[in-house]
DNA sequence: ACTAAATAGGATTCTTTTAGTCCTATATTT
DNA sequence: AAATATAGGACTAAAAGAATCCTATTTAGT
């Protein structure tokens, strides 16, 4: 349906939250502040951590903090960290896998061009512009 | 997952087919040529017809033909004819419906800007550029 | 040492969306 | 009348997305 997933929505809200308070915030705090299901947000934060966008601190007084300035975090990176790829078709993301008309297909290449434009759009906007 | 739906993929293939042969083609012919499930394509053609992108002729010797030149059919129109909207979030498409954090949400507006850029991208490419 | 509060992450379930199929009706040409 | 199209409703199957549950580990404070 051509939408950002909830994971991405929640991730953006969380990063916005972290950018605003510029310190450590817990997943619980963010979930409460933005009215997001805690368990789901927890996974999102783990993904962002794995990607290196944020850092995490375990234990009491723990939480998450940005590893980068908001200006240095393009939306494209957030989306990709959250296990999606900015691609219009499967074939433009994964190649022939799973498409039985890969060879004869005549829309893949032109769509590839479009896709690149979209990728540029998502690269051009950063967390800083959400503030 | 941020992909075009099969409906849109099939619709683009069909329009490309019609643009190339610039005459009447049946759904069966297009389905065979592009290796698309016939039943599904039939619905897609009906939607394109309803939108006025193509015209249809019933009965033997019937089929479909473009109502517009390929240059006059932007992808955005095709996508919308096929029951999708080019929107990044539900709220940016339907307003407050179904989102319980509509009022407090702070990512909707900036995403709206992005969305508009995307819409422009999809408006800027036409069926002619698929040829 | 113990407890409380965090992150880490596996497994599962529920819901929604998308894709695909089936069947019948109607129109048109031969 | 028969054959070949589109029109469209109803249904089923498969996949993806969202949400929940449970347990392990880490760490600060007492």
mmCIF file of N, CA and C in Angstrom, chain B residues 12 14-15 21 24 27 42-43 52 60 64 76 84 94 99 101-102 104 112-113 115 121 126 128:
data_model
loop_
_atom_site.group_PDB
_atom_site.id
_atom_site.type_symbol
_atom_site.label_atom_id
_atom_site.label_comp_id
_atom_site.label_asym_id
_atom_site.label_seq_id
_atom_site.Cartn_x
_atom_site.Cartn_y
_atom_site.Cartn_z
ATOM 1 N N UNK B 12 1.106 -1.527 -15.276
ATOM 2 C CA UNK B 12 2.139 -0.872 -16.078
ATOM 3 C C UNK B 12 2.526 -1.733 -17.265
ATOM 4 N N UNK B 14 0.680 -3.874 -18.775
ATOM 5 C CA UNK B 14 -0.427 -3.870 -19.737
ATOM 6 C C UNK B 14 -0.436 -2.570 -20.535
ATOM 7 N N UNK B 15 -0.233 -1.458 -19.850
ATOM 8 C CA UNK B 15 -0.254 -0.177 -20.553
ATOM 9 C C UNK B 15 0.915 -0.086 -21.529
ATOM 10 N N UNK B 21 1.605 -1.619 -29.183
ATOM 11 C CA UNK B 21 0.882 -2.113 -30.346
ATOM 12 C C UNK B 21 -0.161 -1.116 -30.833
ATOM 13 N N UNK B 24 -6.080 -2.503 -30.411
ATOM 14 C CA UNK B 24 -6.813 -3.237 -29.388
ATOM 15 C C UNK B 24 -6.074 -4.527 -29.038
ATOM 16 N N UNK B 27 -7.245 -8.986 -22.835
ATOM 17 C CA UNK B 27 -6.604 -9.270 -21.556
ATOM 18 C C UNK B 27 -5.841 -10.589 -21.641
ATOM 19 N N UNK B 42 -7.442 -9.130 -15.424
ATOM 20 C CA UNK B 42 -8.774 -8.698 -15.861
ATOM 21 C C UNK B 42 -9.302 -7.600 -14.938
ATOM 22 N N UNK B 43 -9.109 -7.792 -13.638
ATOM 23 C CA UNK B 43 -9.576 -6.764 -12.691
ATOM 24 C C UNK B 43 -8.802 -5.470 -12.851
ATOM 25 N N UNK B 52 -10.650 5.770 -16.945
ATOM 26 C CA UNK B 52 -10.588 6.492 -18.207
ATOM 27 C C UNK B 52 -9.237 6.463 -18.886
ATOM 28 N N UNK B 60 -16.648 -10.748 -29.113
ATOM 29 C CA UNK B 60 -15.604 -11.218 -30.015
ATOM 30 C C UNK B 60 -14.953 -10.003 -30.682
ATOM 31 N N UNK B 64 -8.973 -4.081 -25.247
ATOM 32 C CA UNK B 64 -8.719 -2.784 -24.624
ATOM 33 C C UNK B 64 -7.791 -1.953 -25.492
ATOM 34 N N UNK B 76 1.648 8.277 -11.592
ATOM 35 C CA UNK B 76 0.817 8.609 -10.435
ATOM 36 C C UNK B 76 -0.638 8.280 -10.715
ATOM 37 N N UNK B 84 -4.635 2.718 -5.030
ATOM 38 C CA UNK B 84 -3.659 3.047 -4.014
ATOM 39 C C UNK B 84 -3.527 4.551 -4.004
ATOM 40 N N UNK B 94 -5.497 9.847 4.872
ATOM 41 C CA UNK B 94 -6.896 9.851 5.326
ATOM 42 C C UNK B 94 -7.187 10.767 6.509
ATOM 43 N N UNK B 99 -5.890 6.800 13.614
ATOM 44 C CA UNK B 99 -4.637 7.047 14.333
ATOM 45 C C UNK B 99 -4.941 7.747 15.642
ATOM 46 N N UNK B 101 -2.918 8.827 17.798
ATOM 47 C CA UNK B 101 -1.954 9.834 18.258
ATOM 48 C C UNK B 101 -1.843 10.987 17.262
ATOM 49 N N UNK B 102 -2.941 11.204 16.560
ATOM 50 C CA UNK B 102 -2.948 12.217 15.514
ATOM 51 C C UNK B 102 -2.566 13.608 16.043
ATOM 52 N N UNK B 104 -0.977 14.562 18.856
ATOM 53 C CA UNK B 104 0.337 14.754 19.448
ATOM 54 C C UNK B 104 1.477 14.433 18.491
ATOM 55 N N UNK B 112 4.831 14.844 5.387
ATOM 56 C CA UNK B 112 3.963 15.343 4.333
ATOM 57 C C UNK B 112 4.758 16.025 3.236
ATOM 58 N N UNK B 113 5.792 16.739 3.631
ATOM 59 C CA UNK B 113 6.639 17.403 2.647
ATOM 60 C C UNK B 113 7.336 16.386 1.745
ATOM 61 N N UNK B 115 6.419 13.409 1.153
ATOM 62 C CA UNK B 115 5.398 12.756 0.349
ATOM 63 C C UNK B 115 5.099 13.531 -0.919
ATOM 64 N N UNK B 121 7.574 13.096 -8.180
ATOM 65 C CA UNK B 121 8.386 12.123 -8.920
ATOM 66 C C UNK B 121 7.497 11.196 -9.735
ATOM 67 N N UNK B 126 5.987 9.093 -17.186
ATOM 68 C CA UNK B 126 4.788 8.632 -17.891
ATOM 69 C C UNK B 126 5.030 7.278 -18.549
ATOM 70 N N UNK B 128 5.079 6.734 -21.532
ATOM 71 C CA UNK B 128 5.988 6.916 -22.673
ATOM 72 C C UNK B 128 7.421 6.575 -22.280
#
